[in-house]
Amino acid sequence: MEITLTTKDSLADFFSQISPSSELVHILLEDGEHKGLEHERIFYNLPNPLVIESASGDSSRCALRGENCEAFHKDTENRAVLTFGEKCTSVTLKNFTIENTHVKTCDDASLGNQAEAICFHCQTGKLFCDGMSFLSRQDTIHVKGISHFKNCYVTGDVDFIWGYCNYSVFEKCTLHTRDDNRGRDRPAYVLQSRAWNSKPGFVFIDCDFTADDRGKNAKIFIGRSQGTGKPDSLDRWDSIALIDCRISDRYDLALWTDEEGTRAVYPEKGSALCGWREFGTKILHADGTLSDYDTALQEKHGYTMTKEEARKLLELVSF
């Protein structure tokens, strides 16, 4: 099944008309701004393999935008612009933008700060994204299961990538920490991993970590802990790997934070397979030059992989 949707067509309405089967659903989005109803939750929960892509192949010309958040629809699987449910098998998204336009109004997360652009709420399926842009503020991308993001742009300010994944690979992507609209001096975090027990978690390969200038006293970290991971817990492991990535010097050189010991980290020390770890990291300076990362500055829970360990990890997470 193949269909082209104009900006006047409703993606949610089209999803509701599909019968569950093994038939591929292929959607081409015409250029322009595709908007749902106010605070609409666009939800796909079918076994049919799904491909959505822009007709032009240019993410800057084709966007799905809407405002949704915790204040409007409670729980993670309900507050994204676009959500994929537990019945999904294979989802491919190519060359368009998904933006949650919600703007934070206060410090109370229950009043709406959490606002995903995309939620892949499927532990058994696979998600592949190529040439996509994902824009929001807090919790921009949430993933379960297995996912692969290639040549994508992701922006947010707090935990803007997170989830209970087996592994989620970001390859040749740009991860951009933006200003917090409530104040540029607030701490920022790219990731909060709640990976499955003993699984690779979030793996970044040849990626760029960039950031708005939030002032010299701003604290920007690659990752922080959720604080409840344990040896026998099903998930909530703090597993993030950086392989041959470039990180702006606006980020804290510790890379990771347990927020001054207030959040437990598990594994307590990274290893080749799990926990906080890196290999081949470069620091990108304001003048555009690169320098080797000083691994002695890495936070105490972090680990530096060997070249062979990094190679084996790449083999393990091949999509």
CSV table of N, CA and C in Angstrom, one decimal, residues 99-202:
chain,number,residue,atom,x,y,z
A,99,GLU,N,8.6,17.8,15.1
A,99,GLU,CA,8.8,18.8,16.1
A,99,GLU,C,7.6,18.9,17.1
A,100,ASN,N,8.0,18.8,18.4
A,100,ASN,CA,7.0,19.0,19.4
A,100,ASN,C,7.2,20.5,19.8
A,101,THR,N,6.3,21.3,19.6
A,101,THR,CA,6.4,22.8,19.8
A,101,THR,C,6.2,23.2,21.2
A,102,HIS,N,6.0,22.3,22.1
A,102,HIS,CA,5.7,22.7,23.5
A,102,HIS,C,6.9,23.5,24.1
A,103,VAL,N,6.6,24.5,24.8
A,103,VAL,CA,7.6,25.4,25.5
A,103,VAL,C,7.3,25.3,27.0
A,104,LYS,N,8.4,25.1,27.8
A,104,LYS,CA,8.3,24.9,29.2
A,104,LYS,C,7.8,26.2,29.9
A,105,THR,N,7.0,26.0,30.9
A,105,THR,CA,6.4,27.2,31.6
A,105,THR,C,6.8,27.2,33.1
A,106,CYS,N,7.3,26.1,33.6
A,106,CYS,CA,7.7,26.1,35.0
A,106,CYS,C,8.6,24.9,35.3
A,107,ASP,N,9.0,24.7,36.6
A,107,ASP,CA,9.9,23.7,36.9
A,107,ASP,C,9.2,22.3,37.2
A,108,ASP,N,7.9,22.3,37.3
A,108,ASP,CA,7.2,21.1,37.7
A,108,ASP,C,7.0,20.2,36.5
A,109,ALA,N,7.7,19.1,36.4
A,109,ALA,CA,7.6,18.2,35.2
A,109,ALA,C,6.2,17.7,35.0
A,110,SER,N,5.5,17.5,36.1
A,110,SER,CA,4.1,17.0,36.0
A,110,SER,C,3.2,18.0,35.3
A,111,LEU,N,3.6,19.2,35.2
A,111,LEU,CA,2.8,20.2,34.5
A,111,LEU,C,3.2,20.4,33.0
A,112,GLY,N,4.0,19.5,32.5
A,112,GLY,CA,4.1,19.5,31.1
A,112,GLY,C,5.5,19.6,30.5
A,113,ASN,N,6.6,19.5,31.2
A,113,ASN,CA,7.9,19.7,30.6
A,113,ASN,C,8.2,18.5,29.7
A,114,GLN,N,7.8,17.3,30.0
A,114,GLN,CA,8.1,16.2,29.2
A,114,GLN,C,7.3,16.2,27.9
A,115,ALA,N,8.0,16.3,26.8
A,115,ALA,CA,7.2,16.5,25.5
A,115,ALA,C,8.0,15.9,24.4
A,116,GLU,N,7.9,14.6,24.1
A,116,GLU,CA,8.6,13.9,23.1
A,116,GLU,C,8.2,14.3,21.7
A,117,ALA,N,9.1,14.3,20.8
A,117,ALA,CA,8.8,14.4,19.3
A,117,ALA,C,8.3,13.1,18.9
A,118,ILE,N,9.1,12.0,19.3
A,118,ILE,CA,8.8,10.7,18.8
A,118,ILE,C,8.9,9.7,20.0
A,119,CYS,N,8.0,8.8,20.1
A,119,CYS,CA,8.1,7.7,21.1
A,119,CYS,C,8.0,6.4,20.4
A,120,PHE,N,9.0,5.6,20.5
A,120,PHE,CA,9.0,4.2,19.9
A,120,PHE,C,8.8,3.3,21.1
A,121,HIS,N,7.5,3.0,21.4
A,121,HIS,CA,7.2,2.3,22.7
A,121,HIS,C,7.0,0.8,22.4
A,122,CYS,N,8.0,0.2,21.8
A,122,CYS,CA,7.9,-1.1,21.3
A,122,CYS,C,9.2,-1.9,21.6
A,123,GLN,N,9.1,-2.8,22.5
A,123,GLN,CA,10.3,-3.6,22.9
A,123,GLN,C,10.8,-4.6,21.9
A,124,THR,N,9.9,-5.1,21.1
A,124,THR,CA,10.2,-6.2,20.2
A,124,THR,C,10.4,-5.8,18.7
A,125,GLY,N,10.1,-4.5,18.4
A,125,GLY,CA,10.2,-4.0,17.0
A,125,GLY,C,11.5,-3.4,16.8
A,126,LYS,N,11.7,-2.9,15.5
A,126,LYS,CA,12.9,-2.1,15.1
A,126,LYS,C,12.5,-0.8,14.4
A,127,LEU,N,13.3,0.2,14.8
A,127,LEU,CA,13.0,1.5,14.2
A,127,LEU,C,14.3,2.0,13.5
A,128,PHE,N,14.1,2.5,12.3
A,128,PHE,CA,15.3,3.0,11.5
A,128,PHE,C,14.9,4.4,11.0
A,129,CYS,N,15.8,5.4,11.3
A,129,CYS,CA,15.6,6.8,10.9
A,129,CYS,C,16.8,7.2,10.2
A,130,ASP,N,16.6,7.8,9.0
A,130,ASP,CA,17.7,8.3,8.2
A,130,ASP,C,17.3,9.7,7.7
A,131,GLY,N,18.2,10.7,7.9
A,131,GLY,CA,18.0,12.0,7.4
A,131,GLY,C,16.9,12.8,8.1
A,132,MET,N,16.6,12.4,9.3
A,132,MET,CA,15.5,13.0,10.1
A,132,MET,C,16.0,14.1,11.0
A,133,SER,N,15.1,15.0,11.3
A,133,SER,CA,15.3,16.0,12.4
A,133,SER,C,14.3,15.9,13.4
A,134,PHE,N,14.7,15.8,14.7
A,134,PHE,CA,13.8,15.7,15.8
A,134,PHE,C,14.0,16.9,16.7
A,135,LEU,N,12.9,17.7,16.9
A,135,LEU,CA,13.0,18.9,17.7
A,135,LEU,C,12.1,18.9,18.8
A,136,SER,N,12.6,19.2,20.0
A,136,SER,CA,11.7,19.5,21.2
A,136,SER,C,12.6,20.1,22.2
A,137,ARG,N,12.2,20.0,23.5
A,137,ARG,CA,13.0,20.5,24.6
A,137,ARG,C,13.4,19.4,25.5
A,138,GLN,N,12.4,18.9,26.3
A,138,GLN,CA,12.7,17.8,27.3
A,138,GLN,C,12.2,16.5,26.7
A,139,ASP,N,13.0,15.4,26.7
A,139,ASP,CA,12.6,14.1,26.3
A,139,ASP,C,12.3,14.0,24.8
A,140,THR,N,13.1,14.6,23.9
A,140,THR,CA,12.7,14.7,22.5
A,140,THR,C,12.5,13.3,21.9
A,141,ILE,N,13.4,12.4,22.2
A,141,ILE,CA,13.3,11.0,21.6
A,141,ILE,C,13.2,10.0,22.8
A,142,HIS,N,12.2,9.1,22.7
A,142,HIS,CA,12.1,8.0,23.6
A,142,HIS,C,12.1,6.7,22.8
A,143,VAL,N,12.9,5.8,23.2
A,143,VAL,CA,13.0,4.5,22.5
A,143,VAL,C,13.0,3.3,23.4
A,144,LYS,N,12.4,2.2,22.9
A,144,LYS,CA,12.5,0.9,23.5
A,144,LYS,C,13.1,0.0,22.4
A,145,GLY,N,13.3,-1.3,22.7
A,145,GLY,CA,13.7,-2.2,21.7
A,145,GLY,C,15.0,-1.9,21.0
A,146,ILE,N,15.0,-1.9,19.7
A,146,ILE,CA,16.2,-1.7,18.9
A,146,ILE,C,16.0,-0.6,17.9
A,147,SER,N,16.9,0.3,17.8
A,147,SER,CA,16.7,1.5,16.9
A,147,SER,C,18.0,1.9,16.3
A,148,HIS,N,18.0,2.5,15.1
A,148,HIS,CA,19.2,3.0,14.5
A,148,HIS,C,18.8,4.4,13.9
A,149,PHE,N,19.6,5.4,14.2
A,149,PHE,CA,19.4,6.7,13.7
A,149,PHE,C,20.7,7.1,12.9
A,150,LYS,N,20.5,7.4,11.7
A,150,LYS,CA,21.6,7.7,10.8
A,150,LYS,C,21.5,9.1,10.1
A,151,ASN,N,22.5,9.9,10.2
A,151,ASN,CA,22.5,11.2,9.5
A,151,ASN,C,21.3,12.1,10.0
A,152,CYS,N,21.0,12.0,11.3
A,152,CYS,CA,19.9,12.7,11.9
A,152,CYS,C,20.4,13.9,12.8
A,153,TYR,N,19.4,14.8,13.0
A,153,TYR,CA,19.7,16.0,13.9
A,153,TYR,C,18.7,15.9,15.0
A,154,VAL,N,19.2,16.0,16.2
A,154,VAL,CA,18.3,15.9,17.4
A,154,VAL,C,18.6,17.1,18.3
A,155,THR,N,17.6,17.8,18.8
A,155,THR,CA,17.9,18.9,19.7
A,155,THR,C,16.9,18.9,20.9
A,156,GLY,N,17.4,19.4,22.0
A,156,GLY,CA,16.6,19.5,23.2
A,156,GLY,C,17.5,20.0,24.3
A,157,ASP,N,17.0,20.0,25.6
A,157,ASP,CA,17.8,20.6,26.7
A,157,ASP,C,18.0,19.7,27.9
A,158,VAL,N,17.0,18.9,28.2
A,158,VAL,CA,17.1,18.0,29.3
A,158,VAL,C,16.7,16.6,28.9
A,159,ASP,N,17.7,15.6,29.1
A,159,ASP,CA,17.4,14.2,28.8
A,159,ASP,C,16.7,14.0,27.5
A,160,PHE,N,17.2,14.7,26.4
A,160,PHE,CA,16.4,14.7,25.2
A,160,PHE,C,16.6,13.5,24.3
A,161,ILE,N,17.4,12.6,24.8
A,161,ILE,CA,17.4,11.2,24.3
A,161,ILE,C,17.3,10.3,25.5
A,162,TRP,N,16.4,9.3,25.5
A,162,TRP,CA,16.3,8.5,26.7
A,162,TRP,C,15.4,7.2,26.3
A,163,GLY,N,15.4,6.3,27.2
A,163,GLY,CA,14.5,5.1,27.0
A,163,GLY,C,15.1,3.8,27.6
A,164,TYR,N,14.2,2.8,27.4
A,164,TYR,CA,14.5,1.5,28.0
A,164,TYR,C,14.9,0.5,26.8
A,165,CYS,N,16.0,0.8,26.2
A,165,CYS,CA,16.3,0.1,24.9
A,165,CYS,C,17.2,-1.1,25.2
A,166,ASN,N,17.2,-2.0,24.2
A,166,ASN,CA,18.2,-3.0,24.1
A,166,ASN,C,19.4,-2.4,23.6
A,167,TYR,N,19.3,-1.8,22.4
A,167,TYR,CA,20.4,-0.9,22.0
A,167,TYR,C,19.8,0.1,21.0
A,168,SER,N,20.3,1.3,21.0
A,168,SER,CA,19.9,2.4,20.1
A,168,SER,C,21.2,3.0,19.6
A,169,VAL,N,21.4,2.9,18.3
A,169,VAL,CA,22.6,3.4,17.6
A,169,VAL,C,22.3,4.7,16.9
A,170,PHE,N,23.2,5.7,17.2
A,170,PHE,CA,23.2,7.0,16.5
A,170,PHE,C,24.5,7.1,15.7
A,171,GLU,N,24.4,7.1,14.4
A,171,GLU,CA,25.5,7.1,13.5
A,171,GLU,C,25.6,8.4,12.6
A,172,LYS,N,26.7,9.1,12.7
A,172,LYS,CA,26.8,10.3,11.9
A,172,LYS,C,25.7,11.3,12.2
A,173,CYS,N,25.3,11.4,13.4
A,173,CYS,CA,24.2,12.3,13.8
A,173,CYS,C,24.8,13.6,14.5
A,174,THR,N,24.0,14.6,14.6
A,174,THR,CA,24.3,15.8,15.4
A,174,THR,C,23.3,15.9,16.5
A,175,LEU,N,23.9,15.9,17.7
A,175,LEU,CA,23.1,16.1,18.9
A,175,LEU,C,23.3,17.4,19.5
A,176,HIS,N,22.3,18.3,19.5
A,176,HIS,CA,22.5,19.7,19.8
A,176,HIS,C,21.7,20.1,21.1
A,177,THR,N,22.5,20.5,22.1
A,177,THR,CA,21.9,21.0,23.3
A,177,THR,C,21.5,22.5,23.2
A,178,ARG,N,20.2,22.8,23.3
A,178,ARG,CA,19.7,24.1,23.1
A,178,ARG,C,19.6,24.9,24.4
A,179,ASP,N,19.4,26.2,24.3
A,179,ASP,CA,19.1,26.9,25.5
A,179,ASP,C,17.8,26.5,26.1
A,180,ASP,N,17.7,26.5,27.5
A,180,ASP,CA,16.5,26.2,28.2
A,180,ASP,C,15.7,27.6,28.3
A,181,ASN,N,14.5,27.6,27.8
A,181,ASN,CA,13.8,28.8,27.7
A,181,ASN,C,13.5,29.4,29.1
A,182,ARG,N,13.7,28.6,30.2
A,182,ARG,CA,13.4,29.2,31.5
A,182,ARG,C,14.7,29.8,32.1
A,183,GLY,N,15.8,29.7,31.4
A,183,GLY,CA,17.1,30.3,31.9
A,183,GLY,C,18.3,29.5,31.3
A,184,ARG,N,19.2,30.2,30.7
A,184,ARG,CA,20.3,29.6,30.0
A,184,ARG,C,21.4,29.0,31.0
A,185,ASP,N,21.3,29.4,32.3
A,185,ASP,CA,22.3,28.9,33.3
A,185,ASP,C,21.9,27.6,33.9
A,186,ARG,N,20.8,27.0,33.5
A,186,ARG,CA,20.3,25.7,34.1
A,186,ARG,C,21.2,24.6,33.5
A,187,PRO,N,21.4,23.5,34.3
A,187,PRO,CA,22.1,22.3,33.8
A,187,PRO,C,21.4,21.6,32.7
A,188,ALA,N,22.1,21.0,31.8
A,188,ALA,CA,21.6,20.3,30.6
A,188,ALA,C,22.2,18.9,30.5
A,189,TYR,N,21.4,18.0,29.9
A,189,TYR,CA,21.9,16.6,29.8
A,189,TYR,C,21.3,16.1,28.4
A,190,VAL,N,22.2,15.5,27.6
A,190,VAL,CA,21.7,14.9,26.4
A,190,VAL,C,21.0,13.7,26.6
A,191,LEU,N,21.5,12.8,27.5
A,191,LEU,CA,20.9,11.5,27.7
A,191,LEU,C,20.6,11.1,29.1
A,192,GLN,N,19.6,10.3,29.2
A,192,GLN,CA,19.3,9.5,30.5
A,192,GLN,C,19.0,8.1,30.0
A,193,SER,N,20.0,7.2,30.2
A,193,SER,CA,19.8,5.8,29.7
A,193,SER,C,19.1,5.0,30.8
A,194,ARG,N,18.1,4.2,30.3
A,194,ARG,CA,17.5,3.2,31.2
A,194,ARG,C,17.5,1.9,30.5
A,195,ALA,N,18.7,1.6,30.0
A,195,ALA,CA,18.9,0.4,29.1
A,195,ALA,C,18.6,-0.9,29.8
A,196,TRP,N,18.3,-1.9,29.0
A,196,TRP,CA,18.0,-3.2,29.6
A,196,TRP,C,19.3,-3.8,30.2
A,197,ASN,N,19.1,-4.7,31.2
A,197,ASN,CA,20.1,-5.3,31.9
A,197,ASN,C,21.1,-6.0,31.0
A,198,SER,N,22.4,-5.6,31.1
A,198,SER,CA,23.5,-6.2,30.4
A,198,SER,C,23.5,-5.9,28.9
A,199,LYS,N,22.6,-5.0,28.4
A,199,LYS,CA,22.6,-4.7,27.0
A,199,LYS,C,23.4,-3.5,26.7
A,200,PRO,N,23.8,-3.3,25.4
A,200,PRO,CA,24.7,-2.2,25.0
A,200,PRO,C,24.2,-0.8,25.3
A,201,GLY,N,22.8,-0.6,25.2
A,201,GLY,CA,22.3,0.7,25.5
A,201,GLY,C,22.4,1.6,24.3
A,202,PHE,N,22.7,2.9,24.6
A,202,PHE,CA,22.8,3.9,23.6
A,202,PHE,C,24.3,4.0,23.1
